[in-house]
Coordinates of C-alpha atoms and ligand atoms in Angstrom, one line a residue:
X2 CA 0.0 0.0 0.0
X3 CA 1.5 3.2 -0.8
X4 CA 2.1 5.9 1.8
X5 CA -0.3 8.6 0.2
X6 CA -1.2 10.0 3.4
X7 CA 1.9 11.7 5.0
X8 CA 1.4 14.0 6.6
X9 CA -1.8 13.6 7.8
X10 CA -2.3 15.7 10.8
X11 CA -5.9 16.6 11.1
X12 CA -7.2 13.1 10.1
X13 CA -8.3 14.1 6.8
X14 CA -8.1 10.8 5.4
X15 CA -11.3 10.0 7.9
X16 CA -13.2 12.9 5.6
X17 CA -12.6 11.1 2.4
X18 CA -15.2 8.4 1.2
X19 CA -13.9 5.0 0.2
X20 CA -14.1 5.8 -3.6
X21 CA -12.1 9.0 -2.9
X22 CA -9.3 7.1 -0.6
X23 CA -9.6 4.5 -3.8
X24 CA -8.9 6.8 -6.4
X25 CA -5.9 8.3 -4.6
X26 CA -4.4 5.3 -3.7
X27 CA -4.6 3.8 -7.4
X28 CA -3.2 6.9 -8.2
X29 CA -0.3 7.2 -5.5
X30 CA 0.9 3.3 -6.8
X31 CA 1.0 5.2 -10.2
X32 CA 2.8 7.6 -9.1
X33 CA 5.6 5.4 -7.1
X34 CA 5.8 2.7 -9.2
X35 CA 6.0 4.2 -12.9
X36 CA 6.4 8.3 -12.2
X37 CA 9.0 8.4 -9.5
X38 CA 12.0 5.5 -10.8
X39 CA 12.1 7.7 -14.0
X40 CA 10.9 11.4 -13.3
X41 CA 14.5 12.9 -12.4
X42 CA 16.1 11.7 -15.6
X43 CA 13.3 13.1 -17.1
X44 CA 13.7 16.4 -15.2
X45 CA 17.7 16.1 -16.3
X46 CA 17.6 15.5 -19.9
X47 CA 14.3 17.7 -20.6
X48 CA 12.0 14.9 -21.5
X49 CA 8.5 14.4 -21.0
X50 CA 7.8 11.2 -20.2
X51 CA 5.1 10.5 -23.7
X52 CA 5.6 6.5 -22.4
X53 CA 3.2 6.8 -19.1
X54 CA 0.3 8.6 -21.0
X55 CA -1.5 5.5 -22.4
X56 CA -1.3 4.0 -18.4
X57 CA -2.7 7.4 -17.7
X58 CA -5.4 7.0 -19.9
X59 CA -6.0 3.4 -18.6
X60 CA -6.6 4.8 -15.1
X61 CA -9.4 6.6 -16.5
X62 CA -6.9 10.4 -15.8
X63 CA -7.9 12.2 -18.5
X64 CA -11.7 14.2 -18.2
X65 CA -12.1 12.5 -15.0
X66 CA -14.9 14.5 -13.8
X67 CA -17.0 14.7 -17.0
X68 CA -20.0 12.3 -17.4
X69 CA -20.4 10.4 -20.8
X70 CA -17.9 10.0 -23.6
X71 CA -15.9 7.3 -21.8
X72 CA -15.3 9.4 -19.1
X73 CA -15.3 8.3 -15.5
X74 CA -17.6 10.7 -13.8
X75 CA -16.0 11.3 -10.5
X76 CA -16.3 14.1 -8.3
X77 CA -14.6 17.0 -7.8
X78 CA -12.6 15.8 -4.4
X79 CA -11.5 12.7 -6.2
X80 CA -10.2 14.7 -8.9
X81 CA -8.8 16.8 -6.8
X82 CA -6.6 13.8 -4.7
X83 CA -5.5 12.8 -8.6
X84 CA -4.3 15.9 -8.9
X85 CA -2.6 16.4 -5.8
X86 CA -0.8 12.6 -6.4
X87 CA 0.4 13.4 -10.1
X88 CA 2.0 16.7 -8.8
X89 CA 3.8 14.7 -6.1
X90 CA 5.1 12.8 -8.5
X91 CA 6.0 16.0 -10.8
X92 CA 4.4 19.3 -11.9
X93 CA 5.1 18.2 -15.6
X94 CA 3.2 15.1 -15.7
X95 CA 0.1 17.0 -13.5
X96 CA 0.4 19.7 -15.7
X97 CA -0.1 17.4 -18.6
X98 CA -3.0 15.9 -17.1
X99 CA -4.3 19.3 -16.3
X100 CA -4.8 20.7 -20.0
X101 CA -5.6 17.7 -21.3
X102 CA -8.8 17.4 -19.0
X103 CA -9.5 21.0 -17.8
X104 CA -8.2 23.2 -20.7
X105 CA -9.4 20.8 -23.4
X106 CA -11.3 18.1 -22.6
X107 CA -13.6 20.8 -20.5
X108 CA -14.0 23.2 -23.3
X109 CA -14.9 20.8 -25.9
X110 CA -17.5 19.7 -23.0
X111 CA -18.8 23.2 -22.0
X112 CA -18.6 24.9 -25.0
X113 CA -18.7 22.3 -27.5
X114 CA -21.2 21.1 -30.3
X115 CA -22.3 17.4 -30.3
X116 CA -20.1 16.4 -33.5
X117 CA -17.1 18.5 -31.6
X118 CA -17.8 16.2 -28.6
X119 CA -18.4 13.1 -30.1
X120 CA -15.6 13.5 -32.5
X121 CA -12.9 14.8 -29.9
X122 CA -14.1 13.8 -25.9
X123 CA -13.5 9.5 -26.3
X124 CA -10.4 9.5 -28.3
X125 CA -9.3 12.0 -25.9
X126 CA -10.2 10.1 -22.4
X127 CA -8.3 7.4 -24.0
X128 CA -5.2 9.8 -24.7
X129 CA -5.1 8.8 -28.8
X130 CA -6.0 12.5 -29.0
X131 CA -3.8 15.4 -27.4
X132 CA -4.7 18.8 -26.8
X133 CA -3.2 21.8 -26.0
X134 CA -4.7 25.2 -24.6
X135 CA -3.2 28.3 -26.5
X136 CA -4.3 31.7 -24.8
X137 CA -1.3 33.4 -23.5
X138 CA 0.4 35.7 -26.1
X139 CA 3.8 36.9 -26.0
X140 CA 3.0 40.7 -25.4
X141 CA 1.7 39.2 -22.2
X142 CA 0.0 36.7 -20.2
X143 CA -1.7 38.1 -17.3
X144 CA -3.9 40.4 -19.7
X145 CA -5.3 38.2 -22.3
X146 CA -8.5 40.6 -22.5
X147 CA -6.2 42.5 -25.3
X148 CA -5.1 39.5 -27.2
X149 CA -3.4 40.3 -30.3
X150 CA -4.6 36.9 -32.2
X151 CA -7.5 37.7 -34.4
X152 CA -10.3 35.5 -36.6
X153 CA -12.0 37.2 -39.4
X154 CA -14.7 35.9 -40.8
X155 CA -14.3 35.4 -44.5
X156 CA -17.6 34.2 -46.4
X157 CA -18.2 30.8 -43.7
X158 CA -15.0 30.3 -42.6
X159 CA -13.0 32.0 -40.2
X160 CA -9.3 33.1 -41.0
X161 CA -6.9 32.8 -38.1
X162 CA -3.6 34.9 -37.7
X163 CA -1.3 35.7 -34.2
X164 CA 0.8 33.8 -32.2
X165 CA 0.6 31.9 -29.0
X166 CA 3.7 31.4 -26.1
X167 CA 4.2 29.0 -23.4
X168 CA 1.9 26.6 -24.4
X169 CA 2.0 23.3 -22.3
X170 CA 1.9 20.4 -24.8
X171 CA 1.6 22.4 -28.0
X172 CA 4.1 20.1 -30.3
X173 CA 2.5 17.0 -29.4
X174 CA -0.9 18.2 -29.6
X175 CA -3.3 16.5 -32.5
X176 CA -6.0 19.5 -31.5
X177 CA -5.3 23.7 -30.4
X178 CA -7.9 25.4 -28.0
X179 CA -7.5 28.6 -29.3
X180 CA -8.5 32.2 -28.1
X181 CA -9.0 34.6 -30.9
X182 CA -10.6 38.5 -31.1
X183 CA -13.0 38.6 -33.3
X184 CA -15.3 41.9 -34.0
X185 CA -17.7 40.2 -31.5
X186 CA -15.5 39.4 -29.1
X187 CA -13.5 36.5 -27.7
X188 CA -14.0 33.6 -29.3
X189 CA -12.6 29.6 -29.2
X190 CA -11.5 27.5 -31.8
X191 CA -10.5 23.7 -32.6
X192 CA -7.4 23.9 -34.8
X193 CA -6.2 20.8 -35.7
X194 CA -2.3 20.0 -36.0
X195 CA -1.7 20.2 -39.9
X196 CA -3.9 22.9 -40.9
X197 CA -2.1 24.9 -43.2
X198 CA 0.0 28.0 -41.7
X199 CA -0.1 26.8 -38.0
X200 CA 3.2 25.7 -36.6
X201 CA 4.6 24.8 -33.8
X202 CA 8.0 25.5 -32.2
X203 CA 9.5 24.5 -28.7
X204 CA 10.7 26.7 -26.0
X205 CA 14.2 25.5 -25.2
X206 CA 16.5 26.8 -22.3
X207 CA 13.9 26.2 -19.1
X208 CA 15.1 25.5 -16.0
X209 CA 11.7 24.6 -14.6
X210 CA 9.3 22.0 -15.9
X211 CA 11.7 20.4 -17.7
X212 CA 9.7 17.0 -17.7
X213 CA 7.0 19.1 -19.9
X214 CA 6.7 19.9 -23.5
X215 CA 6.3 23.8 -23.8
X216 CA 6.1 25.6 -27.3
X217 CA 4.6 28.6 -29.3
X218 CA 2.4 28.2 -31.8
X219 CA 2.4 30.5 -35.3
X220 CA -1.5 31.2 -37.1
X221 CA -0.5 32.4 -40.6
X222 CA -3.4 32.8 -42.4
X223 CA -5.2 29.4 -40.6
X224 CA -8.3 29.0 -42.1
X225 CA -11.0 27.4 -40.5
X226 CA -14.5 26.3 -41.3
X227 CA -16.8 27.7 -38.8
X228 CA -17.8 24.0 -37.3
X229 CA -14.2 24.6 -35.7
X230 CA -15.8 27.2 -33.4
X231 CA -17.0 26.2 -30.2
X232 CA -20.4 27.5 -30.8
X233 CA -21.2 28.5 -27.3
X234 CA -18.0 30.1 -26.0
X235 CA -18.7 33.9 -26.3
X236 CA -16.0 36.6 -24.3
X237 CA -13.3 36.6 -22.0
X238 CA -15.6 34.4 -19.4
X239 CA -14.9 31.1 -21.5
X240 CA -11.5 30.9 -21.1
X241 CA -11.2 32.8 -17.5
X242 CA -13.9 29.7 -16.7
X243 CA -11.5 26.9 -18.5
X244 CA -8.5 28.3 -16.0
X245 CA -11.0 27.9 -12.9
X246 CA -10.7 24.4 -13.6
X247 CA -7.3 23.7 -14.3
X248 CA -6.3 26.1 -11.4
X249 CA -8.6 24.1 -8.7
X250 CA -6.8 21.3 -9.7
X251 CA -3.7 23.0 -9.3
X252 CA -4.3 24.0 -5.7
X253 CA -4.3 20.5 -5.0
X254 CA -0.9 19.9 -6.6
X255 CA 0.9 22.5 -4.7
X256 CA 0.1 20.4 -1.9
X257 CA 1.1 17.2 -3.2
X258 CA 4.6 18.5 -4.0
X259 CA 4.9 20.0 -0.5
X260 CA 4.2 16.7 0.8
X261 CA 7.2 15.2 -1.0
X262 CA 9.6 17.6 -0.4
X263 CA 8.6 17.3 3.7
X264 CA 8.8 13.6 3.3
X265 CA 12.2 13.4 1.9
X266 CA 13.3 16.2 4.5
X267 CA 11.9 14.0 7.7
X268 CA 13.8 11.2 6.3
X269 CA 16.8 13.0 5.6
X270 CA 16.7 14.3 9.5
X271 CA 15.9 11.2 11.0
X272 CA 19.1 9.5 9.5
X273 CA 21.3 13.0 9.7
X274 CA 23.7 12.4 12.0
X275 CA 25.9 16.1 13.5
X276 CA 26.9 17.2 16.4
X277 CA 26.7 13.7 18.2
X278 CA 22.7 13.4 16.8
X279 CA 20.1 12.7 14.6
X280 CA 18.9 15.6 12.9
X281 CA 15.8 15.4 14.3
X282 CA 16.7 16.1 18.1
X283 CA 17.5 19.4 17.4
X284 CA 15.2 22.3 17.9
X285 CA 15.8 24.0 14.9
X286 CA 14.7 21.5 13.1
X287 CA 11.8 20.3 14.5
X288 CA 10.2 23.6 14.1
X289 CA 11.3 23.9 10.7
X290 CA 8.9 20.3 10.2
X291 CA 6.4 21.4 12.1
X292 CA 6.2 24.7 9.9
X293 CA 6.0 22.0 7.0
X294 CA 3.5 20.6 8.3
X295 CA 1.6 23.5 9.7
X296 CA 1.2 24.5 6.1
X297 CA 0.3 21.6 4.6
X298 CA -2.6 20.8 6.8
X299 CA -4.0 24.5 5.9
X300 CA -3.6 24.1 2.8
X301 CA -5.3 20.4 2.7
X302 CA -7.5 21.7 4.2
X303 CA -8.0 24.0 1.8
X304 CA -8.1 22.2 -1.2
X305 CA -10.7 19.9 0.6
X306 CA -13.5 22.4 2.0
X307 CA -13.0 23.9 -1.9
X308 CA -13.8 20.2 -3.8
X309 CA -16.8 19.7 -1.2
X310 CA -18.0 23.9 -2.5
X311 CA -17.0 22.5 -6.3
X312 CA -19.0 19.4 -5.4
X313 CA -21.9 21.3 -4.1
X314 CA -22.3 23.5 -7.0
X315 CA -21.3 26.7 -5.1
X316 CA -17.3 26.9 -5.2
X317 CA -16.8 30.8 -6.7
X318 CA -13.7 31.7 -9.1
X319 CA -12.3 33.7 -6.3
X320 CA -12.2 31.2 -4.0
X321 CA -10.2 29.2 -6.6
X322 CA -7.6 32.2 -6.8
X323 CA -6.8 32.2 -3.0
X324 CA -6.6 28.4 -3.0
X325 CA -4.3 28.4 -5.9
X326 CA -2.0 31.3 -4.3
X327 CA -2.1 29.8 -1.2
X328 CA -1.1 26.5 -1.9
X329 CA 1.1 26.8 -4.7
X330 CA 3.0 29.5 -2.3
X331 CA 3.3 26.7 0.3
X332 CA 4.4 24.2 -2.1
X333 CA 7.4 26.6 -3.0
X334 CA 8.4 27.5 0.0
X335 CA 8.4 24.2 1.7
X336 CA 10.3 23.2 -1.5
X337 CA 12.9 26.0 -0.9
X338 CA 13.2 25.1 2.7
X339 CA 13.5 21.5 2.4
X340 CA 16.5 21.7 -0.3
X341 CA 18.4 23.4 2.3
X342 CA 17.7 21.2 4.7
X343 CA 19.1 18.4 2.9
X344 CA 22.4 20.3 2.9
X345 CA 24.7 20.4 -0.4
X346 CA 23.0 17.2 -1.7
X347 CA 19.7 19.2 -2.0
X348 CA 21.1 21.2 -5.1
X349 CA 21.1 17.0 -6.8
X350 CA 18.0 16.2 -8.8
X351 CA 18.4 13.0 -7.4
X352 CA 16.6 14.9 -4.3
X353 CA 13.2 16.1 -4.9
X354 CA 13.0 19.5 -3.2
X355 CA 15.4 21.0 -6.0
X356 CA 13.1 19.9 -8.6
X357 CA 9.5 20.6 -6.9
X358 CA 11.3 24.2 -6.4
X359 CA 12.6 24.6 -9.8
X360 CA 8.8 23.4 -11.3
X361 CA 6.8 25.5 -8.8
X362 CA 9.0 28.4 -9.9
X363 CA 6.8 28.1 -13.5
X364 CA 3.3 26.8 -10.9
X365 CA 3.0 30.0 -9.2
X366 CA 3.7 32.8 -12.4
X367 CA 1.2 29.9 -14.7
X368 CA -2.5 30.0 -14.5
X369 CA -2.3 33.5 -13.2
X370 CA 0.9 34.7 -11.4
X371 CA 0.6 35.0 -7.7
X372 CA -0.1 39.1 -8.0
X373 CA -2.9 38.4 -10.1
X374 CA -4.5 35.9 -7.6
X375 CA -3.9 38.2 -4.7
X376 CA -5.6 41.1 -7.1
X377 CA -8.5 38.6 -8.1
X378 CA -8.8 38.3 -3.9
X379 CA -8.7 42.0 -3.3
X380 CA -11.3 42.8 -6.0
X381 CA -13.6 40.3 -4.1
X382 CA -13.2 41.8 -0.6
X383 CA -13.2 45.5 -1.8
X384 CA -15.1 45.8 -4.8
X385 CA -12.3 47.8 -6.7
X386 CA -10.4 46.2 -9.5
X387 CA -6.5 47.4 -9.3
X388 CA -5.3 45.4 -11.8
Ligands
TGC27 P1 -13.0 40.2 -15.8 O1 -13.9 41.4 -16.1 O2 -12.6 39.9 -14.5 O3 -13.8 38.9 -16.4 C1 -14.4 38.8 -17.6 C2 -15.6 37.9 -17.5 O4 -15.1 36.6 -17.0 C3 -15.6 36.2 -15.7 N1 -14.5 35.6 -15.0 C4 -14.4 34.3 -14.7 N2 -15.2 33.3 -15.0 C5 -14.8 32.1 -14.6 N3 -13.7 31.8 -14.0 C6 -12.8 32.8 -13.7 N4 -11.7 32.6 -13.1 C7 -13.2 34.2 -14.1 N5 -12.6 35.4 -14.0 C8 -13.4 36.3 -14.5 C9 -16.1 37.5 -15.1 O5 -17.1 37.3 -14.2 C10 -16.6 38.3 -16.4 O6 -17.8 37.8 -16.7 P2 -18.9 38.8 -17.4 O7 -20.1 37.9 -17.6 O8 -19.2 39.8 -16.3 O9 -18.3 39.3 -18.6 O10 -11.8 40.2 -16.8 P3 -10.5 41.1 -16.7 O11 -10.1 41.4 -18.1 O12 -10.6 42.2 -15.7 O13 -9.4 40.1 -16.2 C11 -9.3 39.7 -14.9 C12 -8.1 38.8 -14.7 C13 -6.8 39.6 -14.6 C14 -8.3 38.1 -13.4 C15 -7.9 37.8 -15.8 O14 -7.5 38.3 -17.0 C16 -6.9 36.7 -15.5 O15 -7.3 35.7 -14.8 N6 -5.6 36.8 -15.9 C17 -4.6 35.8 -15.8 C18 -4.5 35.0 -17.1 C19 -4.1 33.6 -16.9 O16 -4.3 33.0 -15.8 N7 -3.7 32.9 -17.9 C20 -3.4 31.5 -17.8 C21 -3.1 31.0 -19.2 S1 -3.3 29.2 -19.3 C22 -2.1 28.6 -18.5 O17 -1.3 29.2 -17.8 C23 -2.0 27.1 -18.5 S2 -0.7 26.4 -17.6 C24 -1.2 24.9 -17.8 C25 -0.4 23.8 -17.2 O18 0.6 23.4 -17.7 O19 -0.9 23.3 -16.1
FAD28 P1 3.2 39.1 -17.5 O1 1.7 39.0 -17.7 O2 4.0 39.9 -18.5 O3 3.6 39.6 -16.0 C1 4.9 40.0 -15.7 C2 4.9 40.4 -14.2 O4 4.0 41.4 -13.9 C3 4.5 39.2 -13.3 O5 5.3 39.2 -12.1 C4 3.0 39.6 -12.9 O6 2.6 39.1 -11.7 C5 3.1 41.1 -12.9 N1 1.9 41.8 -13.0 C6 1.0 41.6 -14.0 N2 -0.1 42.4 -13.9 C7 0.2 43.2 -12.8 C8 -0.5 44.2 -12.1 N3 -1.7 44.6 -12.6 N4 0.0 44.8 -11.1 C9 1.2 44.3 -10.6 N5 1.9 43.4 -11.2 C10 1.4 42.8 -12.3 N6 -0.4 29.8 -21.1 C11 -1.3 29.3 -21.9 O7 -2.2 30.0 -22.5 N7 -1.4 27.9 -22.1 C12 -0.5 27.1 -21.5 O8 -0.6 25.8 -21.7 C13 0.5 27.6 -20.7 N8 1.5 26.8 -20.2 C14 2.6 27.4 -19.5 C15 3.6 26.6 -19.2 C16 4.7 27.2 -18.5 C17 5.9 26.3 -18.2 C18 4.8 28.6 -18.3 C19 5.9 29.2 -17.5 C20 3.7 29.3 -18.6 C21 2.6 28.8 -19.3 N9 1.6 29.6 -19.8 C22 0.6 29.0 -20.6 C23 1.7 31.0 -19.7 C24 1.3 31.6 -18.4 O9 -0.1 31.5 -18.2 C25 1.8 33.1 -18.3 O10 3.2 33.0 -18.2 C26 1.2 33.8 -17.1 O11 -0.2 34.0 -17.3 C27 1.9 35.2 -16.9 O12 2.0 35.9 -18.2 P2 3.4 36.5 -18.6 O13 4.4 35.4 -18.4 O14 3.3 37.0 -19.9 O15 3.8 37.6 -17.5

């Protein structure tokens, strides 16, 4: 049985169902058995692991949430514990999951037509289908209200030109969500790999989320029939409402990767022996654990009370930005702390506090850098936007 639990302070696990505890422990064996032996060669020789995504697919990872077109139909919580487990593994492979199932597979569910779902949803559960989610431009991210990329209409079809940057999966993917202005407004299209005058090209030199394919993506002249549209996705609230759902899920993560930094830092203290003793006698450092682990609880905590709000219908976008800020925060920090705790052999990938550090570095400026969270937050509580 894998140890999926530690730390586990509050009891949590107790507030779990048995098909939540279920699909977090399938999904921790994942994790340890396939993710972990491989992640931090991975990591080393920027590679995203392309081998575990049919195994992902066959543990029902991809759309988890949605109901109908081979999807699995959990709840929010569950998804939520997936999430948390991928990302303890590594915030490449979650972030994978992520777009695949709440910038893509979500979309094409929300927004969608019937032949857009029936065409794209199944082969995408099962992962013969990739997709990637194209909105941030590079003139800037955190304003995508003035996007740059336009779609004219031109008799019935819709000609695409503009460029996208940063985009998680966007050389492997078979299918582009993209965000275009249009004299109406914001609107979403399909654009399949191989249309003419859309390229790809991958972002080399990162130093974070190596174990992740990230690219920019070129529209020259795309043109697209308007049954590419996703018919019901009209303004800046279709997107804004796709990064709700990949950013719940990534308030989860945060955690997870907290938790393996403070596992591998307990370990590392119980067998460090200076000054004639463990690690782990000292004062210093047991406060600096039970900081870890004051953290982590809030922030399980957290993540929980938002699934059961998602759950019952009434979880608000802005209670997803303070989750996401909150937890991704924690995730780095702990990461940060427990690399130096391990001494000079936390600076080795072959610890995994350097490389939860280095990935949360991208976590906390992606889906909304932390100042636009705290902004989304401050809106809420004061009713000014200061953007
Ligand atoms: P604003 O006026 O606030 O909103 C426009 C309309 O959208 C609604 N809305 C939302 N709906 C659902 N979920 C949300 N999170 C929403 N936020 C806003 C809002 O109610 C409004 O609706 P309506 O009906 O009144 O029109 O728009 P704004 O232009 O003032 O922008 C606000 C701001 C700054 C918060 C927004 O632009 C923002 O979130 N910026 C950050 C952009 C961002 O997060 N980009 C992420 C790109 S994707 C990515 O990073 C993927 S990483 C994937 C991985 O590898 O895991
Ligand atoms: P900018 O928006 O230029 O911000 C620069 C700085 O200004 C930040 O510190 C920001 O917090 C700060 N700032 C912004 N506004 C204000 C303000 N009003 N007041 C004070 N400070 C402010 N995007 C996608 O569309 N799809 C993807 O799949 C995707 N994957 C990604 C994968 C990786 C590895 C990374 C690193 C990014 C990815 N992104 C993706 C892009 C990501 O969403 C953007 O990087 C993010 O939204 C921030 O945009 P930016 O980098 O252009 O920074």
């Amino acid at each position: 049985m894998p140890d999926s639990k530690t730390p586990d302070f509050y009891h949590i696990d107790s507030l779990l169902s048995n098909d939540e505890r279920q699909v977090r422990d399938t999904v921790a064996r994942f994790v340890d058995d396939r993710v972990l032996p491989i992640i931090a060669e991975c990591f080393e020789h920027e590679r995203f692991p392309t081998e575990l995504i049919p195994e992902m697919a066959e543990l029902g990872l991809f759309g988890p949430t949605l109901q109908d077109y081979g999807c699995a139909g959990l709840n929010n919580v569950a998804y939520g514990l997936i999430m948390q487990e991928l990302e303890r593994g590594d915030s490449g492979v979650r972030s994978f999951a992520s777009v695949q199932s709440g910038l893509v597979m979500y979309p094409i569910h929300t927004y969608g037509s019937d032949e857009q779902k029936k065409r794209w949803l199944p082969e995408m559960a099962r992962a013969r289908k990739i997709g990637c989610f194209g909105l941030t431009e590079p003139d800037g991210g955190s304003d995508p209200g003035t996007m740059k990329t336009r779609a004219e209409k031109k008799g019935s079809d819709w000609v695409l030109n503009g460029a996208k940057m940063w985009i998680t999966s966007g050389s492997i993917a078979d299918v582009a969500v993209v965000w275009a202005m249009t004299e109406h407004g914001v609107r979403g299209f399909l654009l399949e790999k191989g249309t003419p005058g859309f390229t790809s090209r991958d972002i080399p030199h990162k130093f974070s989320l190596r174990a992740s394919v990230t690219s920019e993506l070129f529209f020259d002249n795309c043109r697209l029939p308007e049954s590419s549209r996703l018919p019901t996705a009209e303004g800046l609230g279709a997107p804004l409402s796709c990064l709700t759902q990949a950013r719940y899920g990534i308030a989860w993560g945060g955690v997870g990767a907290a938790m393996a930094c403070y596992r591998e830092a307990l370990e590392f203290c119980r067998n460090r022996v200076l000054f004639g003793s463990p690690l782990i006698n000292k004062q210093h450092m047991q406060i600096r654990l039970a900081d870890m682990v004051r953290r982590i609880t809030t922030g399980q905590l957290l993540a929980l009370q938002l699934g059961r709000l998602k759950d019952q219908g009434e979880m608000h976008h802005t209670q997803v930005s303070l989750a996401k800020w909150n937890n991704v925060r924690l995730g780095l920090d702990i990461a940060r702390e427990a690399r130096d705790i391990l001494g000079a052999g936390g600076i080795s990938v072959e610890c995994c506090p350097v490389r939860h550090m280095l990935n949360l570095e991208s976590v906390i400026t992606y889906e909304g850098t932390e100042t636009i969270h705290q902004l989304v937050v401050g809106r809420e509580i004061t009713g000014v936007a200061a953007f």
